[in-house]
Structure formats: structure tokens, C-alpha cells
């Protein structure tokens, strides 16, 4: 049961897009196993984006991500890490295909509305960084046998 970390960024919260983003993952058939709204602290975000420390946009990125509440989520299902990245679209929304979340709802890289883990190992690290084990909800979706053969 593969899991990925998805974060609805402050711009999407402000723009009233939480429901639209959640809907994309629900309608695909993925299972939500954790979700919370929070204002992320800068040190927390600096660790989350530690691979980008030293990039010229790092400070702007941390300011952006701490500018308001985010919605942190864990989604579960077959190949969800890679599939979620495809559903998100390219980092720069100008390169995101229509039909992707960024391609349908955003224009600039610095306001690209959503984060998704880029690998299995990032997903594990990010889920542990944002959630306590007891915040992950084990449940059986009644639709499982209709989503998977
Ligand atoms: P995330 O899912 O948020 O991790 O995006 P990503 O994996 O598609 O891109 P990456 O991890 O390289 O960058 C993380 C985030 O930093 C991006 O989603 C953008 O919000 C921001 N970012 C990346 N590159 C730039 C840039 O060149 N300029 C600005 N302003 N922000 C950037
Ligand atoms: Mg990334």
C-alpha cells in the first residue's frame, strides 16, 4: 500500500481550491488516510524543502509556504507517488498540461498551489515529517473492489 504526501499550498487555500484538489484524488480512486490544516512554521518548512537550501528562491519559497494555512494530506493507492506527480503537472505551471491540477488552476512557479512527494523515499520522509503515526487513519474503503480488479 503505497502512500504519498500531498500539501495544498497557501495560495490554493486562499483561492478556495481545497475541495477541487481533494476531489481530483478522490475521483481517481485514491484513499485519503490523513488530512490536517495548519500554519507551517519556517523551520519545519526549511527541513521539508532541505534539498533546495541554497537555491536563489529558497527564502521566497519558505515565505510563500508559511504565508497562510496549508492542508497536509496523505493519499494511498497503487503507484500513487508517481501518479500524483502526473496529476500535479510540471513545477512551472506554464509547462503543466491542461487537465493537471497546476495546469488547470495556476500560472506561476512561485504560486503553483500544490506539493507532491517526488519519490518513494521522499514520501516516507515527508509523511514522517508532517504526521505522527497515530494521525494516519487505517480504514477500508467500500469502493476498493470497484477501483481495483
Ligand atoms: P513541490 O511539489 O512543491 O516540491 O514542487 P516540485 O517538486 O515540482 O518542484 P521543486 O521541489 O523543485 O521545488 C519546490 C517548490 O519551490 C516549487 O513547487 C515552487 O513552489 C518553488 N520553486 C521551484 N523553483 C522555483 C523558481 O525557480 N522560482 C520560484 N519562485 N519558486 C520556485
Ligand atoms: Mg519537490
XYZ file of C-alpha atoms and ligand atoms in Angstrom:
182
model
C 0.000 0.000 0.000
C 1.951 2.916 -1.377
C 1.470 6.344 0.172
C 2.399 9.876 -0.799
C 2.435 13.259 0.886
C 0.374 15.995 -0.741
C 0.212 19.565 0.547
C -2.320 22.162 -0.611
C -0.287 25.371 -0.529
C -1.466 28.696 1.000
C -2.462 30.183 -2.371
C -4.875 27.322 -3.041
C -6.379 27.633 0.441
C -6.876 31.379 -0.073
C -8.383 30.812 -3.503
C -10.937 28.302 -2.237
C -9.456 25.360 -4.144
C -9.180 22.807 -1.289
C -12.282 20.941 -2.407
C -11.273 20.871 -6.075
C -7.852 19.407 -5.222
C -9.246 16.778 -2.841
C -11.847 15.862 -5.459
C -9.155 15.031 -8.046
C -7.626 12.398 -5.790
C -10.974 11.011 -4.610
C -12.359 10.701 -8.105
C -9.224 8.918 -9.307
C -9.890 6.268 -6.656
C -7.105 7.035 -4.214
C -7.772 6.737 -0.486
C -7.261 9.611 1.950
C -5.518 8.373 5.093
C -4.576 11.662 6.787
C -5.511 15.319 6.488
C -4.973 18.420 8.607
C -4.933 22.189 8.214
C -2.042 24.056 9.823
C 0.177 27.096 9.572
C 3.569 25.540 8.946
C 6.484 27.072 10.843
C 9.514 28.254 8.860
C 11.964 25.780 10.472
C 9.549 22.949 9.650
C 9.398 24.099 6.017
C 13.173 24.523 5.806
C 13.507 20.824 6.678
C 10.692 19.838 4.325
C 12.468 21.599 1.436
C 16.016 20.871 2.690
C 17.141 19.695 -0.784
C 16.511 23.214 -2.084
C 18.568 25.055 0.542
C 20.994 27.275 -1.383
C 18.643 27.865 -4.315
C 18.074 31.582 -5.021
C 14.315 31.188 -4.495
C 14.605 29.266 -1.189
C 13.711 32.217 1.059
C 10.757 33.206 -1.146
C 9.615 29.574 -1.111
C 9.643 29.363 2.679
C 7.887 32.751 2.952
C 5.248 31.606 0.459
C 4.647 28.299 2.216
C 4.398 29.974 5.632
C 2.201 32.867 4.427
C -1.025 31.153 5.499
C -2.548 27.810 6.338
C -1.830 24.732 4.259
C -3.684 21.428 4.066
C -1.364 18.468 4.587
C -2.580 15.091 3.358
C -1.525 11.501 2.879
C -3.049 9.590 -0.044
C -2.776 5.843 -0.543
C -3.076 3.551 -3.553
C -1.371 1.806 -6.442
C 1.623 3.767 -7.801
C 0.301 6.870 -6.031
C 3.656 8.671 -5.729
C 4.270 8.781 -9.475
C 0.609 9.127 -10.415
C 0.163 12.102 -8.082
C 3.148 13.857 -9.655
C 1.491 13.381 -13.043
C -1.806 14.687 -11.679
C 0.007 17.769 -10.288
C 1.717 18.648 -13.571
C 5.061 20.359 -14.135
C 6.661 22.541 -11.438
C 6.245 25.585 -13.685
C 2.507 25.830 -14.404
C 3.285 27.389 -17.792
C 4.606 23.923 -18.703
C 1.800 21.974 -16.977
C -0.659 20.283 -19.326
C -4.330 21.264 -19.193
C -6.056 18.595 -17.129
C -3.349 18.648 -14.491
C -4.009 20.417 -11.197
C -1.337 23.080 -11.732
C -2.252 23.373 -15.425
C -5.896 23.986 -14.596
C -5.533 26.261 -11.566
C -2.220 28.160 -11.663
C 0.133 30.273 -13.764
C 3.461 30.859 -11.969
C 6.019 28.544 -10.318
C 6.016 30.587 -7.122
C 2.225 30.143 -6.827
C 1.793 26.594 -8.076
C -0.837 25.659 -5.451
C 0.205 22.117 -4.531
C 3.116 19.943 -3.412
C 3.588 16.234 -4.022
C 6.413 13.899 -2.966
C 8.814 13.216 -5.847
C 9.867 9.641 -4.908
C 9.040 6.773 -2.576
C 11.843 7.794 -0.221
C 10.741 11.462 -0.194
C 7.190 10.323 0.510
C 8.294 8.298 3.529
C 10.424 11.150 4.842
C 7.737 13.796 4.288
C 4.895 11.749 5.808
C 7.009 11.220 8.937
C 7.924 14.921 8.984
C 4.320 16.156 8.810
C 2.350 13.457 10.643
C 2.605 11.432 13.816
C 1.966 7.721 13.195
C -1.324 7.902 15.103
C -2.583 10.638 12.764
C -2.657 8.138 9.882
C -6.080 6.534 9.687
C -6.310 2.844 8.824
C -9.621 2.180 7.108
C -11.113 0.016 4.382
C -12.809 1.890 1.574
C -16.025 0.260 0.415
C -15.048 1.082 -3.175
C -11.771 -0.854 -3.194
C -13.059 -3.848 -5.162
C -14.628 -1.472 -7.705
C -11.436 0.523 -8.181
C -9.021 -2.459 -8.217
C -9.576 -5.752 -10.101
P 6.926 20.606 -4.887
O 5.903 19.543 -5.157
O 6.375 21.828 -4.207
O 8.149 20.049 -4.181
O 7.360 21.105 -6.341
P 8.292 20.343 -7.382
O 8.775 19.056 -6.820
O 7.534 20.302 -8.655
O 9.495 21.362 -7.536
P 10.772 21.535 -6.579
O 10.767 20.524 -5.497
O 11.946 21.652 -7.474
O 10.515 22.988 -5.972
C 9.688 23.131 -4.835
C 8.864 24.375 -4.971
O 9.729 25.504 -4.962
C 8.091 24.509 -6.277
O 6.863 23.833 -6.280
C 7.883 26.003 -6.340
O 6.810 26.413 -5.481
C 9.188 26.525 -5.776
N 10.133 26.792 -6.862
C 10.864 25.890 -7.567
N 11.619 26.512 -8.487
C 11.347 27.830 -8.353
C 11.803 29.003 -9.022
O 12.625 28.940 -9.930
N 11.276 30.194 -8.599
C 10.367 30.265 -7.602
N 9.886 31.468 -7.230
N 9.915 29.192 -6.937
C 10.398 28.002 -7.315
Mg 9.655 18.875 -4.954
